Short mmCIF file of C-alpha atoms in Angstrom, two decimals:
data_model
loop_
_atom_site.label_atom_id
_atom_site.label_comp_id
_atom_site.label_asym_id
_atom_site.label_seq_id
_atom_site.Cartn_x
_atom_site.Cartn_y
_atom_site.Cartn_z
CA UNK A 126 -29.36 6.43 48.50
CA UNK A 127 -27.59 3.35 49.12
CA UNK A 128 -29.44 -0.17 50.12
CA UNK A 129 -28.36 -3.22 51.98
CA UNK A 130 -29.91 -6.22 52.53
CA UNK A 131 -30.54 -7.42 55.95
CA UNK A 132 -28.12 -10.30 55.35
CA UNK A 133 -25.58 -8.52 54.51
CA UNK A 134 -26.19 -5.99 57.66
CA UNK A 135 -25.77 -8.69 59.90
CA UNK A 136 -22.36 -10.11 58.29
CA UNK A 137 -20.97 -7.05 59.12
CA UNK A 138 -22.27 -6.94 62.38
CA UNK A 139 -20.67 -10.63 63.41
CA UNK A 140 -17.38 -9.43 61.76
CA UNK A 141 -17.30 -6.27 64.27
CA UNK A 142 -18.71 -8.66 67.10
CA UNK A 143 -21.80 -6.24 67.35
CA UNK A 144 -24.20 -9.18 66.91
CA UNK A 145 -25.83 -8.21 70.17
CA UNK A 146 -26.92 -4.80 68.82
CA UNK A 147 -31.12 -4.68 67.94
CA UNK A 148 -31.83 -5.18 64.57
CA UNK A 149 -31.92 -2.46 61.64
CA UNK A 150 -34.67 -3.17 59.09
CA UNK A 151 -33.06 -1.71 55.50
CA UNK A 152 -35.68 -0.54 53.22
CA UNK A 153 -35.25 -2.67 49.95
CA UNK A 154 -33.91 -0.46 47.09
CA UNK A 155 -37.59 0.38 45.11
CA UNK A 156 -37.64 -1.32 41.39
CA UNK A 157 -37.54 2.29 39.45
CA UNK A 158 -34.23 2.88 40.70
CA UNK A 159 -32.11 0.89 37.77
CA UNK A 160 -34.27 2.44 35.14
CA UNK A 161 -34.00 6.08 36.97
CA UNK A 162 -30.03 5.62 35.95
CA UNK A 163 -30.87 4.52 32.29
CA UNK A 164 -32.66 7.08 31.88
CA UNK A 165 -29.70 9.91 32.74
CA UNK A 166 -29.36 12.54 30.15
CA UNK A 167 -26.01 12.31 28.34
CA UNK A 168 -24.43 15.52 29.55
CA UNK A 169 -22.89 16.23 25.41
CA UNK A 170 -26.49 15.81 24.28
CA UNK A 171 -27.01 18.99 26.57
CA UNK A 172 -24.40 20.70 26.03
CA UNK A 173 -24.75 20.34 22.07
CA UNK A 174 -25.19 23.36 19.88
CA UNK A 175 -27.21 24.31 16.76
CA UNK A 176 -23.64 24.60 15.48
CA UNK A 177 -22.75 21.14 16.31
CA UNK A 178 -25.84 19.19 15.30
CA UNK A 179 -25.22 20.72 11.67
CA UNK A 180 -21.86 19.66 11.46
CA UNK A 181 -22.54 16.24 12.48
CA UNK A 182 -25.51 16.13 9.60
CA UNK A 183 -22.70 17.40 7.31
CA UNK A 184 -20.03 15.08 8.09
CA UNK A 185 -22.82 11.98 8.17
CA UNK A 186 -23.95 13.74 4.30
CA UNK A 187 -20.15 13.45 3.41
CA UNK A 188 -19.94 9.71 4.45
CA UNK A 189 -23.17 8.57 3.05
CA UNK A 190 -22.88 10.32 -0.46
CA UNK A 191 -18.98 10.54 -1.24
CA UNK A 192 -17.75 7.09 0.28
CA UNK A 193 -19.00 4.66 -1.95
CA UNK A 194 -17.99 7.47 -5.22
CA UNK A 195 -14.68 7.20 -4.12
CA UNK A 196 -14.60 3.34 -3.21
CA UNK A 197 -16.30 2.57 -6.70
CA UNK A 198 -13.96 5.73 -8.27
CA UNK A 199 -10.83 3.89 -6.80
CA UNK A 200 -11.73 0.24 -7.26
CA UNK A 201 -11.96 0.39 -10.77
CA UNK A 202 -8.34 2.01 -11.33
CA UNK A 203 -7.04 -0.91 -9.31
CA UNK A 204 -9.04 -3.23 -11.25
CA UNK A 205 -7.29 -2.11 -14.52
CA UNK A 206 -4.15 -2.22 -13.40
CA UNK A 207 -4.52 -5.92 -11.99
CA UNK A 208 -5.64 -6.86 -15.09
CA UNK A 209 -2.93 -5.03 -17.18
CA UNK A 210 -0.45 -6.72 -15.97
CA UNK A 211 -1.66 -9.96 -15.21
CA UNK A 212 -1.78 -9.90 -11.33
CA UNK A 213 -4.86 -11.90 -11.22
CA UNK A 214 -3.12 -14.49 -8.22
CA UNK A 215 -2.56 -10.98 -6.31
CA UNK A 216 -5.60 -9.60 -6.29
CA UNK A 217 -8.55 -9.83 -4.10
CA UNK A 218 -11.02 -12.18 -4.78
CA UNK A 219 -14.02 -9.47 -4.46
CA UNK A 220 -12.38 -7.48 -7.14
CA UNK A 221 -12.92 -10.45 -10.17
CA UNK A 222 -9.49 -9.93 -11.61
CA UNK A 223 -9.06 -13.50 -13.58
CA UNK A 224 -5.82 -15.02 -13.47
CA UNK A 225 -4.77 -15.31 -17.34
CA UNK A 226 -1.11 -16.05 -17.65
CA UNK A 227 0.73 -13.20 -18.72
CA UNK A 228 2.43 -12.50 -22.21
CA UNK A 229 5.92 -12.10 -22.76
CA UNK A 230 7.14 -8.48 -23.62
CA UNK A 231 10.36 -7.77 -25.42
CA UNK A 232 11.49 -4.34 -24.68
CA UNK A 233 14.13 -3.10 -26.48
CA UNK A 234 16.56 -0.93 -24.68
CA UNK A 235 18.70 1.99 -26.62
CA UNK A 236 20.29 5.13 -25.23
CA UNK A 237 17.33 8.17 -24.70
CA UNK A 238 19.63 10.90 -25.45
CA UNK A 239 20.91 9.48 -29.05
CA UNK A 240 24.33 10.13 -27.40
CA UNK A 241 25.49 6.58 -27.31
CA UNK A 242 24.78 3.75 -30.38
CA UNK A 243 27.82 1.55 -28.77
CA UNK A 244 25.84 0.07 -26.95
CA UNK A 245 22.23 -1.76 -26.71
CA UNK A 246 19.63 -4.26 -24.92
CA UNK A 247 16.95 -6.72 -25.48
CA UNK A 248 15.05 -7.84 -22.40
CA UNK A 249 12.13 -10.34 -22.74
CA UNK A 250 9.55 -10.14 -19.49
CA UNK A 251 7.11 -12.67 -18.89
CA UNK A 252 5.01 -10.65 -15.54
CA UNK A 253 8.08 -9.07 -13.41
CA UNK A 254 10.30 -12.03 -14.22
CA UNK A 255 13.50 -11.46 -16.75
CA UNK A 256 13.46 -14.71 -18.92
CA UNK A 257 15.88 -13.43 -21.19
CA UNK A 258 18.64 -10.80 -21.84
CA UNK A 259 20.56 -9.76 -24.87
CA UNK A 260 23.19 -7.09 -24.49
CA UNK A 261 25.58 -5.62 -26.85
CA UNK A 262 27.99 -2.58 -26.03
CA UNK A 263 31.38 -1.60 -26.89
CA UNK A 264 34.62 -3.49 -25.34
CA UNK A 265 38.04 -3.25 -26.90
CA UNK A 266 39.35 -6.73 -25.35
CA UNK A 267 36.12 -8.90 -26.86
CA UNK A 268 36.42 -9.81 -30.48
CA UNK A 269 35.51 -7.32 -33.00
CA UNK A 270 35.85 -4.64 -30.50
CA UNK A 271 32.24 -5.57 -28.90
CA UNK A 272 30.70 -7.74 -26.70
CA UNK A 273 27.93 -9.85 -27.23
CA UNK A 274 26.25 -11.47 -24.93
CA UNK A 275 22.82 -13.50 -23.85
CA UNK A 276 21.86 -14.17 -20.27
CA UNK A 277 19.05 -16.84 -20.17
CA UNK A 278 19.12 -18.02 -16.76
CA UNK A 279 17.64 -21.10 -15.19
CA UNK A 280 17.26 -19.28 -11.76
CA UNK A 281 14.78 -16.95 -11.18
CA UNK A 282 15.42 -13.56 -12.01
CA UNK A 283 12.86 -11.12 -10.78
CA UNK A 284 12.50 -7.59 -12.39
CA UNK A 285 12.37 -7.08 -8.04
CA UNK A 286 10.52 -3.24 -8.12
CA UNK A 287 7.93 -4.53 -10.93
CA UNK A 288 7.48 -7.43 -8.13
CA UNK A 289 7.18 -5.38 -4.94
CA UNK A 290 4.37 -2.79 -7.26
CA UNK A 291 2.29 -5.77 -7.72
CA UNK A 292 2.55 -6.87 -4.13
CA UNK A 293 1.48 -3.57 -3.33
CA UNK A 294 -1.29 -3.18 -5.68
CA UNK A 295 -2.90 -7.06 -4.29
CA UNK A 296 -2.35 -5.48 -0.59
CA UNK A 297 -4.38 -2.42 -1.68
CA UNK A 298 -6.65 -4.26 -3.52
CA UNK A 299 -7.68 -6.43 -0.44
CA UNK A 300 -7.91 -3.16 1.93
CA UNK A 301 -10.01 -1.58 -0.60
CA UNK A 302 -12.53 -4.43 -0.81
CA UNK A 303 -12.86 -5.07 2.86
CA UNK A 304 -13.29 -1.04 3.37
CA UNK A 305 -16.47 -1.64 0.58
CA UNK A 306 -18.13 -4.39 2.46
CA UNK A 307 -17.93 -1.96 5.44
CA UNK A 308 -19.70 0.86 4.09
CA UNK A 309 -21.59 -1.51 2.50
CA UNK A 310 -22.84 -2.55 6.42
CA UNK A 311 -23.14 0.95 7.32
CA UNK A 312 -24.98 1.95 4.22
CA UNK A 313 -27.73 -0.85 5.16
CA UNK A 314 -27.89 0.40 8.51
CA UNK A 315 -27.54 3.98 8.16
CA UNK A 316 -25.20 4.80 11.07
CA UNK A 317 -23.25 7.44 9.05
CA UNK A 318 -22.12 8.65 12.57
CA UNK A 319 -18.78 9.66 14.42
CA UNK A 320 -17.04 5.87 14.88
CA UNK A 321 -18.57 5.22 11.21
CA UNK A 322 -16.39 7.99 9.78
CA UNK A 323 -13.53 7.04 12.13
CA UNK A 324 -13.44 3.43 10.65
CA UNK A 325 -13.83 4.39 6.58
CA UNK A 326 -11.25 6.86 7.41
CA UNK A 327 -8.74 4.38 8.72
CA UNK A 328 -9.48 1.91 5.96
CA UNK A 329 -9.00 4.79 3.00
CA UNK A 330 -5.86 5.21 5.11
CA UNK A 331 -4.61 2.18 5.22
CA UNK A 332 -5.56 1.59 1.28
CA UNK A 333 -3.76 5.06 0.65
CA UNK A 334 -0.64 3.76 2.26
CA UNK A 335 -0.46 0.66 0.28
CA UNK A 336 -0.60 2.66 -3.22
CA UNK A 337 1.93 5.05 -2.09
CA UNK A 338 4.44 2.54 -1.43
CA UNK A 339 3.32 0.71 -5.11
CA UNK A 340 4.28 3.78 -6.31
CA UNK A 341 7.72 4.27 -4.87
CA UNK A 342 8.76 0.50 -5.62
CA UNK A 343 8.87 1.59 -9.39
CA UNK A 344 9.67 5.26 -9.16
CA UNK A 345 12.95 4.67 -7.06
CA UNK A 346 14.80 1.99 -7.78
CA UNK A 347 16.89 0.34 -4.99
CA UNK A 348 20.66 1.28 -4.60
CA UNK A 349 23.11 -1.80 -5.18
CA UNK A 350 26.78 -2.03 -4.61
CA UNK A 351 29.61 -3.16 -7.11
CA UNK A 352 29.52 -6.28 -4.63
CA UNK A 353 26.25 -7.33 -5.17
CA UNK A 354 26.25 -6.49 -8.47
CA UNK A 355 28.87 -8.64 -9.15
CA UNK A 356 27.56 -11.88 -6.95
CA UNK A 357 24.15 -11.68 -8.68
CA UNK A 358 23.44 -15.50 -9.97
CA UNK A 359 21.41 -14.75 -13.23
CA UNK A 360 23.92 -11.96 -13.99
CA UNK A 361 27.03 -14.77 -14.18
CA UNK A 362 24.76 -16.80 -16.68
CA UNK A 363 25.85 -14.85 -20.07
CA UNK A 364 27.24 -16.74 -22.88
CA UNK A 365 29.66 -16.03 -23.29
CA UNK A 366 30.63 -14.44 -19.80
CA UNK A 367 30.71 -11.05 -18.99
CA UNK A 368 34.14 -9.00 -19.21
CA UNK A 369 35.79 -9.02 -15.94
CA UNK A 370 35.65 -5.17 -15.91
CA UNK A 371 31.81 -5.17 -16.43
CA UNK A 372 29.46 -4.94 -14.35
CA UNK A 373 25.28 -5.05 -14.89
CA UNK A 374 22.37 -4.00 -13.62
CA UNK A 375 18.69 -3.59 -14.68
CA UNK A 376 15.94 -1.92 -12.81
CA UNK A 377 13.18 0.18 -12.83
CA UNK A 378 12.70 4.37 -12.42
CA UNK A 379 8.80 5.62 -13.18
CA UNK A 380 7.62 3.49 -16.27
CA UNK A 381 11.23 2.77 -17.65
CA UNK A 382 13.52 -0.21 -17.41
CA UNK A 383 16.69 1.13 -17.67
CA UNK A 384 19.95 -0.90 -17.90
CA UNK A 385 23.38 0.26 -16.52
CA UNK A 386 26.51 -1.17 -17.49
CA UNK A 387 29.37 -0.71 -15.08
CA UNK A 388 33.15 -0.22 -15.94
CA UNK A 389 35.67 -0.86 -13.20
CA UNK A 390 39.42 -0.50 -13.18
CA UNK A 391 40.86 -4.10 -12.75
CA UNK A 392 44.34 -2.60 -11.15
CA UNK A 393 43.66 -1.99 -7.65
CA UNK A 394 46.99 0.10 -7.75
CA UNK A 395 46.17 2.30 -10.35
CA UNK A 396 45.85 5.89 -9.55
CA UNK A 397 42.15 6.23 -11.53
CA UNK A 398 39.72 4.11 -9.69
CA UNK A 399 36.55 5.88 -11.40
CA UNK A 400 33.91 3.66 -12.37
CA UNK A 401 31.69 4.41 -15.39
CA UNK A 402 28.81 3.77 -16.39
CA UNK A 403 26.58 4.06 -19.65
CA UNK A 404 22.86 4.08 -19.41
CA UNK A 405 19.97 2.75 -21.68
CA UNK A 406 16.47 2.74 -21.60
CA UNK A 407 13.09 1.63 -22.58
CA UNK A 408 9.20 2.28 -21.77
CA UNK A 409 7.24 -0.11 -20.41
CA UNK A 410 4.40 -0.32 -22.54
CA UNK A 411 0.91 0.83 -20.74
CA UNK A 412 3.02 1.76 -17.67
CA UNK A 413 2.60 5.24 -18.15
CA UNK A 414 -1.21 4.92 -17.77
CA UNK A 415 -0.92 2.51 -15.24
CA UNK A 416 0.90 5.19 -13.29
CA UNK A 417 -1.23 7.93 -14.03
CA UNK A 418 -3.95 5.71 -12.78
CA UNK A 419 -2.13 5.01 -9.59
CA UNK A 420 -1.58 9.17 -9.36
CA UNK A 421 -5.49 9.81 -10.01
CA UNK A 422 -6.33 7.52 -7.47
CA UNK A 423 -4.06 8.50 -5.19
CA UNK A 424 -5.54 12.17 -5.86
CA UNK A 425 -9.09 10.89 -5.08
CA UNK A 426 -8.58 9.60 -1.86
CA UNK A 427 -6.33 12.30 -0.60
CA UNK A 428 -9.05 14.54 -1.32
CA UNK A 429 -11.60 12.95 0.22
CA UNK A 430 -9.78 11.94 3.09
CA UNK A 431 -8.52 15.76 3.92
CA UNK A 432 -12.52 16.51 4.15
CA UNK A 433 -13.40 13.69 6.43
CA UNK A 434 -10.63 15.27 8.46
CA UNK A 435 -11.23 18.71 8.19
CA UNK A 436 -15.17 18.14 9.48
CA UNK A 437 -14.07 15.59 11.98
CA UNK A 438 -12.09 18.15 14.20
CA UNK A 439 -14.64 20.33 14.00
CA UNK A 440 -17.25 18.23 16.24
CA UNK A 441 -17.24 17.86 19.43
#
């Protein structure tokens, strides 16, 4: 039933020019009537199954007990690895990662294989920045038929895929913590529900994502050209210079620094343009763990992710 008021009947009688017709008295709509509409039944509540109430007490069981596991599980990897290497100014606050300054490490670089001694490299890190660089490899034009050399530039030179890992690892860690005050809300309140679910699940996401690409920044490095190679700043800071045929580069691939140094033909003419290179390495101390830390964590909330998932398509 619908109900007018009389003022309103009459506006619409002037607008029509019907003023002249009698009078209608409207019934006033009866006070019940709002509350008859709050009181509807929610058509899914009727239509719900035995089925269907169980899995939405399964997927609220899987929220309450498993979410704050894996937050707590996951937090504390992150937490080592912001402290192992110093990224105390990239972490989030709610994770009480101190900022210490971070020690300088002197890795010593050598051919993995044993199938080149001509050739070897000190680098000194302090965090992801190179502060100093000491190479020595074979060069019949340099004196004594090897160069030395020792790059201790004044500009910044950033290890760059040991920088973009701990940019990562802050983003993650901030995700991570505002994900835990969620379910810490939730948890108070106990609304393990549907949208709950829906919002961990896109937080875990979102914290997922930012690991993943940690992960890539040190397990493939980025490609350079000769070009660039050549232009870098810190690279042109050797004393004595570098040959002109010789090229350098240093960068990351899994825990390893690994330093390549390029030979390329001067004579543009010349029939042989190949460009060599000779490769050596070194481990990053603790950055195997700190990987397999990343992996396990990685593990954890893939895992619990696919079962939030797999229960959330299943209700209605």
């Amino acid at each position: 039933r619908i109900y007018y008021s009389q003022v309103f009947f009459d506006f619409v009688l002037n607008l029509n020019g019907m003023s002249d017709l009698p009078s209608v008295h409207v019934e006033d709509a009866p006070e019940g009537s709002e509350k008859s509409k709050k009181d509807d039944v929610d058509i899914y509540q009727l239509l719900r199954t035995p089925a269907d109430i169980n899995q939405e007490k399964e997927y609220a069981w899987l929220q309450q007990v498993r979410t704050m596991q894996v937050l707590e599980r996951v937090m504390s990897s992150v937490r080592a690895v912001g402290r192992q290497l110093f990224l105390g100014n990239k972490m989030d606050s709610r994770f009480g990662v101190e900022q210490e300054e971070a020690k300088t490490l002197r890795l010593e670089l050598i051919d993995g294989k044993h199938v080149n001694d001509k050739m070897k490299a000190v680098v000194s890190l302090l965090a992801d920045n190179v502060i100093q660089f000491e190479i020595t490899f074979k060069h019949s034009k340099s004196p004594g038929g090897f160069y030395r050399g020792v790059a201790q530039p004044q500009v910044q030179w950033k290890l760059a895929q040991l920088q973009e890992f701990g940019n990562y690892i802050g983003r993650a860690s901030f995700l991570l913590a505002e994900c835990n005050d969620r379910a810490k809300v939730i948890f108070a309140n106990k609304k393990w529900d549907k949208a709950a679910g829906a919002l961990i699940h896109q937080s875990l996401v979102e914290a997922r994502n930012a690991l993943v690409a940690a992960n890539l920044a040190v397990q493939i490095p980025r490609k350079r050209g000769l070009k660039e190679l050549y232009n870098f700043v810190p690279t042109k800071k050797f004393n004595p210079p570098l040959p002109g045929d010789k090229a350098v580069s240093v960068y990351m691939s899994g825990p390893r620094v690994f330093c390549a140094v390029y030979t390329v033909p001067l004579d543009k003419s010349a029939k042989d343009q190949t460009i060599q290179s000779v490769l050596i390495e070194a481990i990053v101390p603790g950055m195997p763990q700190i990987l397999a830390r990343l992996t396990s964590s990685l593990r954890t909330l893939q895992e619990f992710l696919n079962e939030l998932e797999a229960l959330k398509s299943r209700i209605p």
